[in-house]
Amino acid sequence: MGNRKRLNANQDIFLLILGIAWANLIFFHQENWKMDPWKVGIIGLGIYFCIKWLGARREVLKDSRMRAGSIFFGLLFAAMVVVGEKIHAGDWEFQMFSAGDIVWLIVYFGTGMLLFLTLSTFFFDGRMRNLMERTGKDEKGGTCRKGNWLLYSIVFMLFWTPVLFIYYPGIVPEDATVSIAMVLGDLPWDNHFPVFYSLLAGGSVWLGRALGNPNLGVLLYSLLQLVSMAFLLGYFLEWMQRRIHRFCTYFALAFFCTIPVFGNYAIVMWKDPWYSGLLLLLGMFLYDKAVLDREAFLKRKNLVLYGVLGVLISLMRNNGIYIMILISVVLVYMYRKRVKRVALTCAVTILCICTITGPVYKGVFSAENEFVESIGIPLQQMVRVVIKDGNMTKEDKEFLNHLMPMEKYQEYYNPFLVDPVKWAPEFHTDYLNAHKAAFFQTWFSLLKSNFGIYVEQYLMGTYGFWHIGGDTPYEFVKTQIAANDWWLYQIAPFESYFNYAMQEKMSGKYDFMASGLLVWIALYDVLLCWVKRKSRYILPLLIMVGNWLTLMIATPTAFGLRYIFIMMLGVPLLVFYPLLLPPSEEEATSRKKHISM
């Protein structure tokens, strides 16, 4: 017995040393991390406890999917960290790889595997599920408790209204001024700024001006968005409370109330809050009607509701249609044995979206989608070839010179943002629109001889949407009313009446959350669904993943939390999603044993 205790003690000391050494390696490799003894020690202890936790659950590795999932996650995690360290937001160069990177790939491969296995066993541990799951819950979620919904909504309004008072009558970024100008007739219509949303934003200002005060229109918009988002998130919390422990709901309540960015996004004149809110509604709807109760989705009212939500999402933001196409494909596959109703609904939904944004917008508003808006990544890749003096044929140079004089590319190029190039005075948008086929031919021609440059630009151009902590607060929050010709301005009550610089004080209180971190939480949830053989539970997550994929294909910028705001709204769902997955028979049996004990 004594020898066994000494053996266990020696093993613990070895694992503790391993954990601390592991933590030191991670902190040493991260250039922006200081080797604070407290932080290194805490991470080292965390690694030690993770290893101990898994050591007592070795049987988990007998599952082939768990092994495959952890290896896949570990490989992606290692690639993300090591490749991400080659890019710096303030530096336009992509650092070269070295032989030493193999060591770091091994370190982070192990770290990724350890994270995945620890979290996966933690969420499905019998004691954990007993603690966090809602007792006596209805398998189908039960019916909405309107009292709780109203209570949560009122709480949100109470916490967000002071933000409206600080920025009274609201916040109007530069993008919104274009929407307003189109409605007021100062600019031609352009569906790059979605017509449907522009009618809401610009229509509010038009109504305020008709009533004698355009600022009244800004206030009307602020109140409309604040109240609607409060009710939407109030419903989200009530929906959560019917499915998992109330403390998870309280976490969500605190998250939405105590982080100032949600009060800002409740009033800012951006399409992203409403768009993301509609995506969240669709996710909850699909979880209830297609995942928990597969028959429910086939009911006529639910098919109609799905179509309506799909159309609204796609009218609010142009990349919505691609998300709906992805979801439609998955739904048709899920219901392949009874495909007619589902396929017809999906087809009609996509057709309605295309009809409204195509012939209707063109006929009524003379508005079309700008081609340049959908080619941000390939355009940036071609520009980087010019900047890096890559291999180009005579025809390639002629086409690029027609788009913009070759000597001007260096002046406007930014690897993390395409806007300076595409909005440059010398950039010939008309020529691009008239030679779309030539654009793709040139892009493919340059790809064959500049593959490395293309990869560098792609990784830099999407950096913030795949690297944890790698992005910057670009397009994070806006706090002002942009310069305009309609006498829209902030009254700033604290500054005007109390001589207190509240807006300046508030500007330092917005806490930034990295977009890439949210993406990785979603990736973990998707992979966990597959590992646990609950693949149909991936469907609601595909809404967030689909939005992310549209950014990875055609994002205009490498950063921008607002473009991925659906994941910010969905943080409580992403964090607790493993609790929504039903346990396997073995896990359920283990849980019963814990209950009986």
C-alpha positions as MATLAB code, in Angstrom:
seq = 'MGNRKRLNANQDIFLLILGIAWANLIFFHQENWKMDPWKVGIIGLGIYFCIKWLGARREVLKDSRMRAGSIFFGLLFAAMVVVGEKIHAGDWEFQMFSAGDIVWLIVYFGTGMLLFLTLSTFFFDGRMRNLMERTGKDEKGGTCRKGNWLLYSIVFMLFWTPVLFIYYPGIVPEDATVSIAMVLGDLPWDNHFPVFYSLLAGGSVWLGRALGNPNLGVLLYSLLQLVSMAFLLGYFLEWMQRRIHRFCTYFALAFFCTIPVFGNYAIVMWKDPWYSGLLLLLGMFLYDKAVLDREAFLKRKNLVLYGVLGVLISLMRNNGIYIMILISVVLVYMYRKRVKRVALTCAVTILCICTITGPVYKGVFSAENEFVESIGIPLQQMVRVVIKDGNMTKEDKEFLNHLMPMEKYQEYYNPFLVDPVKWAPEFHTDYLNAHKAAFFQTWFSLLKSNFGIYVEQYLMGTYGFWHIGGDTPYEFVKTQIAANDWWLYQIAPFESYFNYAMQEKMSGKYDFMASGLLVWIALYDVLLCWVKRKSRYILPLLIMVGNWLTLMIATPTAFGLRYIFIMMLGVPLLVFYPLLLPPSEEEATSRKKHISM';
ca = [
       0.000    0.000    0.000;
       2.824    2.389    0.895;
       4.616    1.736   -2.366;
       1.419    2.448   -4.290;
       0.952    5.780   -2.504;
       4.566    6.747   -3.238;
       4.070    5.727   -6.865;
       0.937    7.858   -7.123;
       2.700   10.785   -5.443;
       5.660   10.517   -7.813;
       3.271   10.320  -10.748;
       1.498   13.466   -9.568;
       4.791   15.328   -9.234;
       5.818   14.250  -12.738;
       2.465   15.360  -14.216;
       2.660   18.676  -12.372;
       6.168   19.318  -13.733;
       4.922   18.357  -17.196;
       2.004   20.775  -16.905;
       4.183   23.688  -15.784;
       6.776   22.982  -18.515;
       3.977   22.786  -21.080;
       2.581   26.137  -19.927;
       6.044   27.728  -20.077;
       6.461   26.587  -23.676;
       3.108   28.097  -24.672;
       3.805   31.434  -22.978;
       7.328   31.538  -24.437;
       6.042   30.964  -27.968;
       3.298   33.600  -27.844;
       5.088   36.848  -28.675;
       2.485   39.107  -27.063;
       2.228   37.128  -23.822;
       4.275   38.082  -20.771;
       5.525   35.162  -18.681;
       3.638   36.222  -15.573;
       4.307   33.599  -12.860;
       0.678   33.644  -11.757;
      -0.681   33.076  -15.251;
       1.896   30.443  -16.154;
       1.259   28.672  -12.863;
      -2.513   28.686  -13.301;
      -2.272   27.356  -16.865;
       0.237   24.742  -15.717;
      -2.112   23.587  -12.951;
      -4.956   23.538  -15.451;
      -2.984   21.243  -17.762;
      -2.109   19.016  -14.785;
      -5.751   18.655  -13.724;
      -6.828   17.992  -17.332;
      -4.325   15.147  -17.627;
      -5.422   13.748  -14.243;
      -9.082   14.027  -15.266;
      -8.482   12.123  -18.503;
      -6.263    9.589  -16.767;
      -9.255    8.478  -14.729;
     -11.345    8.174  -17.914;
      -9.039    6.262  -20.239;
     -11.984    4.300  -21.592;
     -13.073    7.361  -23.567;
     -10.224    6.765  -26.027;
     -11.672    3.373  -26.916;
     -14.300    5.203  -28.965;
     -12.972    5.518  -32.529;
     -14.932    8.732  -33.193;
     -13.590   10.335  -30.039;
     -10.037    9.523  -31.128;
     -10.659   10.792  -34.653;
     -12.391   13.954  -33.407;
      -9.636   14.815  -30.935;
      -6.923   14.246  -33.557;
      -8.781   16.398  -36.099;
      -9.334   19.184  -33.562;
      -5.700   18.965  -32.431;
      -4.387   19.246  -35.993;
      -6.582   22.259  -36.777;
      -5.705   23.915  -33.477;
      -1.966   23.449  -34.054;
      -2.194   24.824  -37.603;
      -4.250   27.797  -36.407;
      -1.743   28.826  -33.731;
       1.478   28.239  -35.676;
       0.241   29.818  -38.918;
      -1.380   32.649  -36.971;
       1.952   33.529  -35.374;
       3.297   34.257  -38.872;
       0.818   37.115  -39.264;
       0.706   40.393  -37.353;
      -2.147   42.857  -37.774;
       0.277   45.794  -37.887;
       2.633   44.101  -40.359;
       1.827   43.420  -44.013;
       4.394   40.638  -44.357;
       3.833   36.917  -43.943;
       6.771   35.439  -42.002;
       8.464   32.352  -43.397;
       8.158   28.935  -41.774;
      11.175   27.250  -40.195;
      12.153   23.779  -38.977;
      11.521   24.907  -35.399;
       7.816   25.241  -36.210;
       7.575   21.440  -36.152;
       8.181   21.548  -32.390;
       5.408   24.076  -31.912;
       3.041   22.075  -34.103;
       3.578   19.098  -31.787;
       3.055   21.238  -28.656;
      -0.199   22.750  -29.905;
      -1.411   19.476  -31.388;
      -1.229   18.014  -27.893;
      -2.868   21.128  -26.449;
      -5.770   20.918  -28.899;
      -6.327   17.231  -28.223;
      -6.191   17.824  -24.457;
      -8.765   20.631  -24.720;
     -11.145   18.604  -26.852;
     -10.985   15.431  -24.755;
     -11.265   17.265  -21.437;
     -14.274   19.341  -22.476;
     -16.003   16.403  -24.134;
     -15.708   14.154  -21.085;
     -16.534   17.048  -18.741;
     -19.849   17.910  -20.382;
     -20.929   14.279  -20.451;
     -19.795   13.417  -16.949;
     -22.703   12.112  -14.868;
     -22.168   14.563  -11.994;
     -21.821   17.502  -14.370;
     -25.046   16.738  -16.209;
     -26.900   16.227  -12.927;
     -25.741   19.675  -11.870;
     -26.387   21.572  -15.116;
     -29.353   19.874  -16.747;
     -32.854   21.068  -15.993;
     -34.671   18.509  -13.872;
     -38.013   17.227  -15.098;
     -37.657   18.889  -18.485;
     -39.966   18.094  -21.377;
     -38.065   16.285  -24.148;
     -39.682   18.589  -26.699;
     -38.955   21.735  -24.748;
     -42.466   22.471  -23.485;
     -44.450   25.599  -24.253;
     -43.275   29.174  -23.974;
     -43.821   30.815  -20.588;
     -44.826   34.321  -21.631;
     -44.295   35.733  -18.144;
     -40.608   34.777  -18.151;
     -40.247   36.042  -21.717;
     -41.697   39.431  -20.762;
     -39.589   39.649  -17.599;
     -36.312   39.002  -19.414;
     -37.264   41.468  -22.160;
     -38.008   44.224  -19.644;
     -34.692   43.599  -17.871;
     -32.839   44.041  -21.169;
     -34.671   47.287  -21.888;
     -33.805   48.623  -18.424;
     -30.106   47.858  -18.867;
     -29.842   49.092  -22.468;
     -31.879   52.301  -22.210;
     -29.078   54.199  -20.387;
     -26.880   53.565  -23.436;
     -29.544   55.218  -25.595;
     -29.574   58.168  -23.195;
     -25.774   58.500  -23.483;
     -25.876   58.589  -27.294;
     -29.319   60.211  -27.675;
     -31.035   60.073  -30.155;
     -28.907   57.202  -31.511;
     -25.826   56.125  -33.453;
     -25.630   56.521  -37.236;
     -22.456   55.067  -38.856;
     -21.262   55.972  -42.355;
     -22.963   52.919  -43.924;
     -26.318   54.039  -42.563;
     -25.975   57.492  -44.108;
     -25.901   55.812  -47.532;
     -29.152   53.988  -46.764;
     -30.707   57.250  -45.588;
     -29.472   59.102  -48.685;
     -31.045   56.494  -50.985;
     -34.449   56.782  -49.289;
     -34.319   60.593  -49.301;
     -33.348   60.631  -52.978;
     -29.837   61.994  -52.537;
     -28.169   58.836  -53.927;
     -29.253   56.195  -56.449;
     -30.399   52.856  -55.052;
     -27.780   50.145  -54.705;
     -28.439   46.740  -53.163;
     -24.902   46.637  -51.764;
     -26.682   48.430  -48.925;
     -29.694   46.067  -48.821;
     -32.810   47.784  -50.081;
     -35.058   46.176  -47.466;
     -32.905   47.357  -44.566;
     -32.410   50.782  -46.164;
     -36.177   51.222  -46.259;
     -36.267   50.596  -42.498;
     -33.340   52.851  -41.589;
     -33.912   55.594  -44.161;
     -37.679   55.336  -43.760;
     -37.345   56.170  -40.062;
     -35.426   59.365  -40.841;
     -37.868   60.221  -43.637;
     -40.754   59.883  -41.180;
     -38.962   62.022  -38.591;
     -38.321   64.734  -41.167;
     -41.952   64.584  -42.245;
     -42.897   65.196  -38.609;
     -40.600   68.222  -38.502;
     -37.470   66.785  -36.856;
     -35.176   64.243  -38.588;
     -33.579   63.398  -35.213;
     -36.989   62.122  -34.150;
     -36.593   59.523  -36.899;
     -33.225   58.418  -35.475;
     -34.842   58.081  -32.037;
     -37.716   56.099  -33.545;
     -35.252   53.698  -35.145;
     -33.250   53.369  -31.909;
     -36.363   52.531  -29.888;
     -37.663   50.099  -32.497;
     -34.396   48.169  -32.620;
     -33.863   48.264  -28.856;
     -37.341   46.929  -28.053;
     -37.325   44.276  -30.778;
     -33.872   42.993  -29.783;
     -34.903   42.932  -26.122;
     -37.937   40.781  -26.929;
     -35.917   38.554  -29.220;
     -33.217   37.873  -26.625;
     -35.894   37.630  -23.938;
     -37.441   34.802  -25.916;
     -33.994   33.232  -26.341;
     -33.454   33.141  -22.563;
     -36.916   31.731  -21.948;
     -36.200   29.098  -24.610;
     -32.951   28.186  -22.855;
     -34.628   27.963  -19.454;
     -36.988   25.279  -20.734;
     -34.050   23.078  -21.720;
     -31.128   23.464  -19.320;
     -30.567   24.543  -15.735;
     -31.758   28.019  -14.795;
     -28.209   29.032  -13.775;
     -27.196   28.749  -17.443;
     -29.999   31.188  -18.222;
     -28.799   33.513  -15.474;
     -25.324   33.406  -17.041;
     -26.881   34.464  -20.355;
     -28.846   37.241  -18.644;
     -25.693   38.606  -17.009;
     -23.774   38.271  -20.285;
     -26.261   40.371  -22.264;
     -26.799   42.942  -19.496;
     -23.295   43.580  -18.207;
     -21.368   43.831  -21.471;
     -21.873   47.396  -22.848;
     -21.527   46.285  -26.462;
     -25.039   44.802  -26.426;
     -26.538   48.127  -25.371;
     -24.602   49.763  -28.199;
     -25.731   47.187  -30.761;
     -29.308   47.564  -29.537;
     -29.439   51.098  -30.940;
     -26.718   51.412  -33.610;
     -28.090   51.888  -37.129;
     -26.501   48.750  -38.545;
     -28.244   45.845  -40.238;
     -26.196   43.312  -38.271;
     -28.226   43.226  -35.006;
     -31.550   42.461  -36.716;
     -29.929   40.097  -39.190;
     -28.181   38.182  -36.412;
     -31.338   38.147  -34.321;
     -33.291   36.560  -37.177;
     -30.559   33.945  -37.614;
     -30.808   33.125  -33.901;
     -34.588   32.726  -34.237;
     -34.087   30.359  -37.164;
     -31.610   28.312  -35.128;
     -34.061   27.907  -32.246;
     -36.850   27.074  -34.691;
     -34.830   24.348  -36.414;
     -33.747   22.877  -33.087;
     -37.380   22.568  -31.982;
     -39.055   21.595  -35.251;
     -36.409   19.604  -37.140;
     -34.068   18.198  -34.488;
     -36.189   17.390  -31.426;
     -39.438   16.701  -33.259;
     -38.737   15.828  -36.883;
     -42.417   15.454  -37.741;
     -43.186   18.996  -36.607;
     -41.166   20.579  -39.420;
     -43.413   18.923  -42.027;
     -46.501   20.751  -40.753;
     -47.712   23.431  -43.113;
     -47.459   26.322  -40.621;
     -43.864   25.430  -39.796;
     -42.875   25.161  -43.444;
     -44.399   28.603  -44.029;
     -42.622   30.027  -40.976;
     -39.315   28.608  -42.203;
     -39.837   30.267  -45.589;
     -40.746   33.624  -44.054;
     -37.696   33.619  -41.780;
     -35.480   32.647  -44.716;
     -36.760   35.515  -46.861;
     -36.402   38.086  -44.065;
     -32.846   36.951  -43.308;
     -31.836   37.196  -46.964;
     -33.425   40.637  -47.405;
     -31.704   41.973  -44.309;
     -28.208   41.044  -45.537;
     -27.101   39.825  -48.963;
     -25.137   36.794  -47.743;
     -28.307   35.419  -46.129;
     -29.316   33.613  -49.312;
     -26.157   31.486  -49.218;
     -26.934   30.420  -45.658;
     -30.453   29.471  -46.732;
     -29.095   27.447  -49.655;
     -26.803   25.540  -47.272;
     -29.627   24.869  -44.796;
     -31.945   23.839  -47.643;
     -29.465   21.251  -48.915;
     -29.109   19.765  -45.428;
     -32.873   19.717  -44.862;
     -33.496   17.956  -48.174;
     -30.936   15.346  -47.168;
     -32.441   14.929  -43.695;
     -35.939   14.434  -45.122;
     -34.846   12.540  -48.232;
     -37.413    9.796  -47.609;
     -40.225   12.384  -47.604;
     -38.562   15.017  -49.663;
     -41.387   16.580  -51.707;
     -42.757   19.042  -49.137;
     -39.343   20.050  -47.866;
     -37.800   20.422  -51.320;
     -40.770   22.471  -52.533;
     -40.596   24.784  -49.500;
     -36.858   25.304  -49.897;
     -37.173   25.912  -53.634;
     -39.999   28.436  -53.197;
     -38.040   30.231  -50.467;
     -34.927   30.593  -52.631;
     -37.057   31.618  -55.629;
     -38.801   34.334  -53.588;
     -35.462   35.697  -52.416;
     -34.024   35.758  -55.943;
     -37.172   37.364  -57.355;
     -37.305   40.140  -54.775;
     -33.578   40.949  -54.841;
     -33.444   40.567  -58.626;
     -36.349   41.649  -60.862;
     -38.329   43.444  -58.139;
     -35.428   45.524  -56.839;
     -34.251   46.283  -60.370;
     -37.724   47.187  -61.621;
     -38.885   49.251  -58.631;
     -35.625   50.766  -57.371;
     -33.210   50.248  -60.293;
     -31.001   48.578  -57.679;
     -28.623   45.713  -58.360;
     -25.888   43.924  -56.430;
     -22.407   45.303  -57.028;
     -20.156   42.600  -58.552;
     -17.089   44.022  -56.805;
     -18.709   43.282  -53.425;
     -18.584   39.525  -54.009;
     -14.937   39.245  -55.102;
     -13.069   40.806  -52.200;
     -10.757   37.851  -51.558;
      -9.801   37.056  -55.195;
      -9.288   40.758  -55.923;
      -6.947   41.050  -52.945;
      -4.998   38.000  -54.093;
      -4.461   39.515  -57.527;
      -3.378   42.838  -56.014;
      -0.851   41.114  -53.746;
       0.707   39.468  -56.799;
       1.305   42.973  -58.170;
       2.694   44.213  -54.842;
       5.022   41.211  -54.457;
       6.104   41.455  -58.111;
       4.830   37.949  -58.820;
       4.737   36.106  -62.132;
       2.358   37.756  -64.607;
       1.794   37.330  -68.321;
       1.381   40.275  -70.663;
      -2.396   39.662  -70.737;
      -2.558   39.576  -66.932;
      -0.798   42.920  -66.680;
      -3.059   44.480  -69.301;
      -6.211   43.428  -67.458;
      -4.907   44.608  -64.081;
      -3.806   47.906  -65.614;
      -7.321   48.391  -67.048;
      -8.783   47.897  -63.556;
      -6.386   50.442  -62.060;
      -3.019   51.863  -63.143;
      -0.358   49.397  -61.996;
       1.598   52.012  -60.056;
      -1.500   52.791  -57.923;
      -1.921   49.318  -56.406;
       0.924   49.886  -53.946;
      -0.730   53.099  -52.760;
      -4.096   51.526  -51.910;
      -3.237   47.942  -50.991;
      -4.023   46.740  -47.477;
      -3.883   42.937  -46.983;
      -6.545   43.106  -44.267;
      -9.073   45.357  -46.056;
     -10.146   45.470  -49.696;
     -12.119   48.752  -49.455;
      -9.177   51.117  -50.231;
      -8.659   49.352  -53.584;
     -12.259   48.880  -54.696;
     -13.297   52.429  -53.691;
     -10.158   54.103  -55.046;
     -10.913   56.956  -57.494;
      -8.674   55.253  -60.074;
     -10.411   51.866  -59.811;
     -12.589   51.268  -62.897;
     -15.706   49.528  -61.587;
     -17.490   49.858  -64.938;
     -14.675   48.004  -66.685;
     -14.840   45.238  -64.082;
     -18.608   44.869  -64.485;
     -18.209   44.606  -68.255;
     -15.412   42.006  -68.075;
     -16.465   39.563  -65.340;
     -15.346   36.496  -67.284;
     -11.943   38.092  -67.949;
     -11.583   38.782  -64.226;
     -11.889   35.089  -63.339;
      -9.645   34.080  -66.246;
      -6.955   36.444  -65.009;
      -7.421   35.274  -61.419;
      -6.948   31.640  -62.476;
      -3.950   32.509  -64.655;
      -2.228   34.229  -61.720;
      -3.160   31.366  -59.386;
      -1.177   28.823  -61.401;
       2.088   30.750  -61.099;
       1.575   32.508  -57.733;
      -0.035   29.871  -55.533;
       2.064   30.761  -52.468;
       1.158   34.459  -52.699;
      -2.527   33.529  -53.051;
      -2.385   31.390  -49.892;
      -0.622   34.158  -47.945;
      -3.220   36.726  -48.953;
      -6.125   34.394  -48.181;
      -4.813   33.713  -44.673;
      -4.146   37.418  -44.074;
      -7.446   38.517  -45.598;
      -9.479   36.199  -43.337;
      -7.144   36.325  -40.319;
      -9.587   37.516  -37.658;
     -12.184   34.905  -38.563;
     -10.015   31.836  -37.898;
      -7.299   32.856  -35.428;
      -8.082   33.067  -31.708;
      -7.246   36.527  -30.454;
      -5.706   37.600  -33.725;
      -8.085   40.348  -34.772;
      -8.381   44.008  -33.841;
     -11.397   46.105  -32.787;
     -12.010   47.210  -36.402;
     -15.743   47.675  -37.042;
     -16.412   46.690  -33.415;
     -18.547   49.559  -32.146;
     -19.596   52.961  -33.440;
     -20.490   55.788  -31.076;
     -21.210   58.833  -33.237;
     -23.605   60.133  -35.861;
     -21.534   60.405  -39.038;
     -21.290   63.719  -40.906;
     -24.453   64.329  -42.915;
     -26.547   66.968  -44.684;
     -29.828   66.313  -42.843;
     -29.122   67.934  -39.461;
     -28.749   64.628  -37.687;
     -26.660   65.047  -34.547;
     -26.269   63.716  -31.011;
     -27.578   65.874  -28.205;
     -25.245   64.151  -25.699;
     -27.313   64.863  -22.546;
     -24.511   64.192  -20.044;
     -22.132   66.533  -21.840;
     -24.778   69.194  -22.561;
     -26.667   69.303  -19.259;
     -24.295   67.859  -16.641;
     -20.913   68.862  -18.119;
     -19.720   65.270  -17.702;
     -17.760   63.569  -20.530;
     -19.846   60.403  -20.434;
     -19.227   59.411  -24.065;
     -15.462   59.683  -23.589;
     -15.720   57.673  -20.375;
     -17.900   55.065  -22.060;
     -15.546   54.637  -25.034;
     -12.994   52.938  -22.785;
     -15.513   50.490  -21.333;
     -16.244   48.403  -24.417;
     -14.584   45.021  -23.928;
     -13.544   43.396  -27.176;
     -14.188   39.690  -27.807;
     -12.156   38.037  -30.562;
     -14.208   36.714  -33.486;
     -11.923   33.728  -33.944;
     -12.601   32.495  -30.406;
     -16.330   32.360  -31.123;
     -15.671   30.451  -34.336;
     -13.619   27.841  -32.498;
     -16.326   27.307  -29.873;
     -18.808   26.683  -32.700;
     -16.346   24.311  -34.393;
     -15.985   22.371  -31.145;
     -19.771   22.014  -30.848;
     -20.104   20.770  -34.424;
     -17.309   18.242  -33.995;
     -18.732   17.078  -30.667;
     -22.121   16.409  -32.302;
     -20.391   14.176  -34.838;
     -18.279   12.414  -32.198;
     -21.367   11.695  -30.078;
     -23.251   10.380  -33.132;
     -25.819   13.174  -32.860;
     -25.234   14.600  -36.316;
     -28.724   16.016  -36.728;
     -27.960   18.415  -33.839;
     -25.458   20.109  -36.155;
     -28.341   21.643  -38.145;
     -28.988   24.674  -35.859;
     -25.240   25.323  -35.626;
     -24.975   25.395  -39.427;
     -26.644   28.805  -39.375;
     -23.642   30.257  -37.552;
     -21.191   28.130  -39.523;
     -22.861   29.160  -42.794;
     -22.528   32.840  -41.939;
     -18.846   32.247  -41.134;
     -18.302   30.391  -44.427;
     -19.651   33.351  -46.410;
     -17.011   35.499  -44.719;
     -14.271   32.971  -45.450;
     -15.265   33.043  -49.128;
     -15.960   36.710  -49.770;
     -15.166   38.866  -46.738;
     -14.112   42.448  -47.517;
     -12.092   42.653  -44.303;
     -10.000   40.374  -42.100;
     -11.634   41.769  -38.961;
     -15.078   42.851  -37.886;
     -17.078   41.428  -35.006;
     -20.279   42.894  -36.398;
     -20.047   40.630  -39.437;
     -20.138   37.623  -37.142;
     -22.436   39.114  -34.482;
     -24.705   36.049  -34.652;
     -21.990   34.142  -32.766;
     -21.779   36.916  -30.169;
     -25.537   36.664  -29.627;
     -25.217   32.892  -29.578;
     -22.427   32.683  -26.961;
     -24.741   31.217  -24.262;
     -26.023   28.648  -26.753;
     -22.524   27.754  -27.969;
     -21.118   27.416  -24.454;
     -23.938   25.182  -23.193;
     -24.802   23.390  -26.437;
     -23.208   20.101  -25.264;
     -25.876   20.006  -22.537;
     -28.552   19.984  -25.249;
     -27.167   16.764  -26.718;
     -28.815   13.640  -25.257;
     -26.323   11.285  -23.564;
     -25.611    7.794  -24.892;
     -27.014    4.735  -23.128;
     -23.726    4.184  -21.273;
     -23.601    7.825  -20.158;
     -27.244    7.709  -19.058;
     -26.532    4.563  -17.020;
     -23.516    6.254  -15.418;
     -25.675    9.236  -14.540;
     -28.282    7.039  -12.845;
     -25.528    5.504  -10.732;
     -24.430    8.954   -9.599;
     -28.013    9.880   -8.738;
     -28.511    6.693   -6.692;
     -25.244    7.314   -4.832;
];
